[in-house]
PDB file of C-alpha atoms in Angstrom:
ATOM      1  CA  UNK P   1      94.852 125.325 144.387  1.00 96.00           C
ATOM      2  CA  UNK P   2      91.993 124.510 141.816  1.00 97.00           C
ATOM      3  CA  UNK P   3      91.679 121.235 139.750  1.00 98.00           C
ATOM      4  CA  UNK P   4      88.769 121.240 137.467  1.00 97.00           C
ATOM      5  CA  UNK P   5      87.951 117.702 136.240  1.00 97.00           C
ATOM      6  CA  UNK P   6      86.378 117.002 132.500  1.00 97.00           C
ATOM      7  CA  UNK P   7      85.748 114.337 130.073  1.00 98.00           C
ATOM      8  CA  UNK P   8      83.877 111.824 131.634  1.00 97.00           C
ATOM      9  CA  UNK P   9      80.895 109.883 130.179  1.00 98.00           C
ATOM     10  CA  UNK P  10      79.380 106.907 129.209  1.00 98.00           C
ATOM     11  CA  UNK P  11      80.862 104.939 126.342  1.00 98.00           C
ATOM     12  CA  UNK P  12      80.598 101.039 125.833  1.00 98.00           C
ATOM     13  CA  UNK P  13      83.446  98.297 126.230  1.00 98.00           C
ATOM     14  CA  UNK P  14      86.202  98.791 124.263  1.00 98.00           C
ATOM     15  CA  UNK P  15      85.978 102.247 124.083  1.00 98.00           C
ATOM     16  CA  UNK P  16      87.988 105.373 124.731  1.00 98.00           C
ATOM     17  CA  UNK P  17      87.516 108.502 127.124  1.00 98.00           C
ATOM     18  CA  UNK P  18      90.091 111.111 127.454  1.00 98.00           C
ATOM     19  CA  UNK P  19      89.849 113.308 130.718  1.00 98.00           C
ATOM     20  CA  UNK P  20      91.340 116.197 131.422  1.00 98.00           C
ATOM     21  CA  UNK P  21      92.210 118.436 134.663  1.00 98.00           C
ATOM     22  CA  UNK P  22      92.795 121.918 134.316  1.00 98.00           C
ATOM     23  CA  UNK P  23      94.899 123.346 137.513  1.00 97.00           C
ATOM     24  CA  UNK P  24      95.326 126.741 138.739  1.00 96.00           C
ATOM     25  CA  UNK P  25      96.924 129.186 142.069  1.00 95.00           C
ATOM     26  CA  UNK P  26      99.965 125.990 141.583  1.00 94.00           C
ATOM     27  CA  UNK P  27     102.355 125.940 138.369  1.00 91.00           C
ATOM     28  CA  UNK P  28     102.710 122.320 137.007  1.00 92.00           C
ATOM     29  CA  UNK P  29     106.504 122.576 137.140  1.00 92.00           C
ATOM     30  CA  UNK P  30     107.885 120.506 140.445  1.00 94.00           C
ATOM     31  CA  UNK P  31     104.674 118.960 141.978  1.00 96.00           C
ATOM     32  CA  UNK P  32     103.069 114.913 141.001  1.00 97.00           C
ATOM     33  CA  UNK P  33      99.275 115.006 139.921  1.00 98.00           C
ATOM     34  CA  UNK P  34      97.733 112.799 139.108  1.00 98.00           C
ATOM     35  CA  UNK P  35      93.865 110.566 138.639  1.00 98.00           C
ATOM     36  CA  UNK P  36      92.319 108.756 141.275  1.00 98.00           C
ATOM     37  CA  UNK P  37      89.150 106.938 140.771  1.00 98.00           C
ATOM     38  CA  UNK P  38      86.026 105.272 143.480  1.00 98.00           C
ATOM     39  CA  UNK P  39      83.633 102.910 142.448  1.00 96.00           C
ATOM     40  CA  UNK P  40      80.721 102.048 144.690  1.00 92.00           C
ATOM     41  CA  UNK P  41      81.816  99.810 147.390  1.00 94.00           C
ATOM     42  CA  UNK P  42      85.337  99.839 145.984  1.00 96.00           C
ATOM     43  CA  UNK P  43      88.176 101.642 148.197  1.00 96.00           C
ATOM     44  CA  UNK P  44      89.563 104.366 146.823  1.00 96.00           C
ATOM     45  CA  UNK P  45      92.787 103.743 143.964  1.00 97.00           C
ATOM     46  CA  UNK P  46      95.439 105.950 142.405  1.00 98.00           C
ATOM     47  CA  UNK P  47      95.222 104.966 138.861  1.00 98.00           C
ATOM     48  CA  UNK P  48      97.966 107.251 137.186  1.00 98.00           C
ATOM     49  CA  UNK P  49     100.274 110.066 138.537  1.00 98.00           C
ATOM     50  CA  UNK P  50     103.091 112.414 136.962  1.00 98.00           C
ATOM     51  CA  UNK P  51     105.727 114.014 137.900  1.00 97.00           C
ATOM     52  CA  UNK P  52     105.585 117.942 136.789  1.00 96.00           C
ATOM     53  CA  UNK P  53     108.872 117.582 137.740  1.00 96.00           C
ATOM     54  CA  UNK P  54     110.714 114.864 136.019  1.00 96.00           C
ATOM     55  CA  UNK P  55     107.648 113.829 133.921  1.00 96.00           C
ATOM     56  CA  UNK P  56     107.935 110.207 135.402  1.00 97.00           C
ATOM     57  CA  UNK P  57     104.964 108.541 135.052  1.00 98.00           C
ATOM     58  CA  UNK P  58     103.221 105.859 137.422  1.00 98.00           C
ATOM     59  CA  UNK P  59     100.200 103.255 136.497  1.00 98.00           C
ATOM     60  CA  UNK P  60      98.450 101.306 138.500  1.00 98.00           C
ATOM     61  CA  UNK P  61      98.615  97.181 137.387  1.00 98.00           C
ATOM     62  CA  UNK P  62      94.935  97.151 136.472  1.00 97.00           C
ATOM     63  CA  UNK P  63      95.677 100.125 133.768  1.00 98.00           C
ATOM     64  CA  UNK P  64      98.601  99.510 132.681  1.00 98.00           C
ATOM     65  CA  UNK P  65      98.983  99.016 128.638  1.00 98.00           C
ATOM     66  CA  UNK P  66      95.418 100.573 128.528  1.00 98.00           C
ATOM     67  CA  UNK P  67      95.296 104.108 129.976  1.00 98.00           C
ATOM     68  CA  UNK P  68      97.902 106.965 129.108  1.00 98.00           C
ATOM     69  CA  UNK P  69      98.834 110.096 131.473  1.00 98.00           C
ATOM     70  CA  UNK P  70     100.235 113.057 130.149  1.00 98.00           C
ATOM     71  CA  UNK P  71     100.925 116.972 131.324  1.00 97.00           C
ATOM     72  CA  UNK P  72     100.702 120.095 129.074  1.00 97.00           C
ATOM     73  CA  UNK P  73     102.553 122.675 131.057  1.00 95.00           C
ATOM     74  CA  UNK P  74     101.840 125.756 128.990  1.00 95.00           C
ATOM     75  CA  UNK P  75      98.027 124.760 129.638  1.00 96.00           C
ATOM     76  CA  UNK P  76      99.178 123.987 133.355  1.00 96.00           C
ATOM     77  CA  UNK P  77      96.871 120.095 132.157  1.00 97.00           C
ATOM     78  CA  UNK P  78      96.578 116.665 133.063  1.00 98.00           C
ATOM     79  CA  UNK P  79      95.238 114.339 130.894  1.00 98.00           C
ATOM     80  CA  UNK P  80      94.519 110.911 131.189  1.00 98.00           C
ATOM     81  CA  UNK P  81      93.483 108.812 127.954  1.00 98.00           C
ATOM     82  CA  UNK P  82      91.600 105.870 128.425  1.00 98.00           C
ATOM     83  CA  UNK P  83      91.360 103.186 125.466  1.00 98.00           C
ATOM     84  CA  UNK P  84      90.011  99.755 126.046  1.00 98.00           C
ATOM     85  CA  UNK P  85      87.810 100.623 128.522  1.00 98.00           C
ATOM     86  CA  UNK P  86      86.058  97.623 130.968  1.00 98.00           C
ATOM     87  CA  UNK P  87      82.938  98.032 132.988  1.00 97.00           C
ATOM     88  CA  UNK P  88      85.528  97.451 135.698  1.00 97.00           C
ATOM     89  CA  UNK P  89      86.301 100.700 135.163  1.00 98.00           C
ATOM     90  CA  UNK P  90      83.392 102.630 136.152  1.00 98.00           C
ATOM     91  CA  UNK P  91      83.642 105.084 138.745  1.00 98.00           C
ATOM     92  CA  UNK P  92      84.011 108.592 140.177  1.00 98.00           C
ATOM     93  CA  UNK P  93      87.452 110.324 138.451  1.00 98.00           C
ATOM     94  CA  UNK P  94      89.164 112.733 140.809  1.00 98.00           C
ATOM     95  CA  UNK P  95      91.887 114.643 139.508  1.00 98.00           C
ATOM     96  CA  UNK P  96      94.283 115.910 142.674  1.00 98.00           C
ATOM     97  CA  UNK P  97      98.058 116.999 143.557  1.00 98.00           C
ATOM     98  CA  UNK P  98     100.020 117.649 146.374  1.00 96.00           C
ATOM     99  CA  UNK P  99     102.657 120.842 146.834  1.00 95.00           C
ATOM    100  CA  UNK P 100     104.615 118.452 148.925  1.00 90.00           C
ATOM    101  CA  UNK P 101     105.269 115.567 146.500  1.00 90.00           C
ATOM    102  CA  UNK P 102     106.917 115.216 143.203  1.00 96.00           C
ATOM    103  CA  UNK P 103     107.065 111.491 143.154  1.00 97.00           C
ATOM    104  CA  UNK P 104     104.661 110.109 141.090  1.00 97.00           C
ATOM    105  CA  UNK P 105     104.677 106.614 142.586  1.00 97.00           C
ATOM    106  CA  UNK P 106     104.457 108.588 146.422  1.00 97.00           C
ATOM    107  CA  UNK P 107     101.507 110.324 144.833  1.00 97.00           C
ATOM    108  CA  UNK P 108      99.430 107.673 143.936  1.00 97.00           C
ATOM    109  CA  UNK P 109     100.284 105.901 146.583  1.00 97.00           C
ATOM    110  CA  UNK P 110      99.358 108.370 149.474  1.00 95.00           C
ATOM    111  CA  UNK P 111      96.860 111.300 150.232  1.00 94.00           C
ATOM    112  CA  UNK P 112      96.867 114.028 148.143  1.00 96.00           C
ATOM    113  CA  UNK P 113      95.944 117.424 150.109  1.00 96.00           C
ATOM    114  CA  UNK P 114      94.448 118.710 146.905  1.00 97.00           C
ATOM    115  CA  UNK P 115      91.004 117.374 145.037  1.00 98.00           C
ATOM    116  CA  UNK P 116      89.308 118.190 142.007  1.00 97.00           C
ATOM    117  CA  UNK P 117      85.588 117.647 141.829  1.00 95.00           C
ATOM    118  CA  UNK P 118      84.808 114.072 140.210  1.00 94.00           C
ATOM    119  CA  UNK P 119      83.662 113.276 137.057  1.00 97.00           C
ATOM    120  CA  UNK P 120      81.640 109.873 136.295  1.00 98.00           C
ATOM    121  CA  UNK P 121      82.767 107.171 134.049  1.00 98.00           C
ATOM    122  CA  UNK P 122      80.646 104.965 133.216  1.00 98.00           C
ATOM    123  CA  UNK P 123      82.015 101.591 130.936  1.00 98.00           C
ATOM    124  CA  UNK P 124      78.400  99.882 129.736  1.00 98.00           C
ATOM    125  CA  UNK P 125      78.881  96.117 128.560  1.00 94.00           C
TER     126      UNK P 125
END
């Protein structure tokens, strides 16, 4: 399993990022992925998951309203677009999955076996 992580960047409050995570050796037809992010300091937190299963989707609070997850299954993508952006939201984005789980919530939750490099965003005041 491959996850290949793009979009991130620096872009000022208020503004939007999308990010995308291309997967291959898995087919994005059973198993949750979803976006995890790590600021400095900051634990670890599962920001949004899907379902490839059921397409159910899960947020975490401090996104919610703001950030949008979505799946393209014929490009076997992730995205995740981010409008309103805060400088709270700086960090690392890690795309990842896990065979075992098609619960978005459980995914976001828990430990995904399966990371994608990161890929910085930056929110600037």
């Amino acid at each position: 399993v491959q996850l290949q992580a793009s979009g991130g960047g620096l872009v000022q409050a208020g503004g939007s990022l999308t990010l995308s995570c291309a997967a291959s050796g898995l087919t994005l037809n059973r198993p949750a992925i979803g976006w995890f992010r790590q600021a400095p300091g900051k634990e670890r937190e599962g920001v949004s998951c899907i379902s490839s299963l059921n397409e159910i989707v899960h947020y975490a609070d401090s996104v919610k309203g703001r950030f949008t997850i979505s799946i393209d299954k014929a490009k076997n993508t992730v995205y995740l677009q981010m409008n309103d952006l805060r400088p709270e939201d700086t960090a690392v984005y890690y795309c990842a999955t896990d065979l075992g789980h098609s619960s978005s919530y459980y995914l976001c939750h828990g430990s995904p076996a399966n990371w994608g490099q990161g890929t910085q965003v930056t929110v600037s005041s």
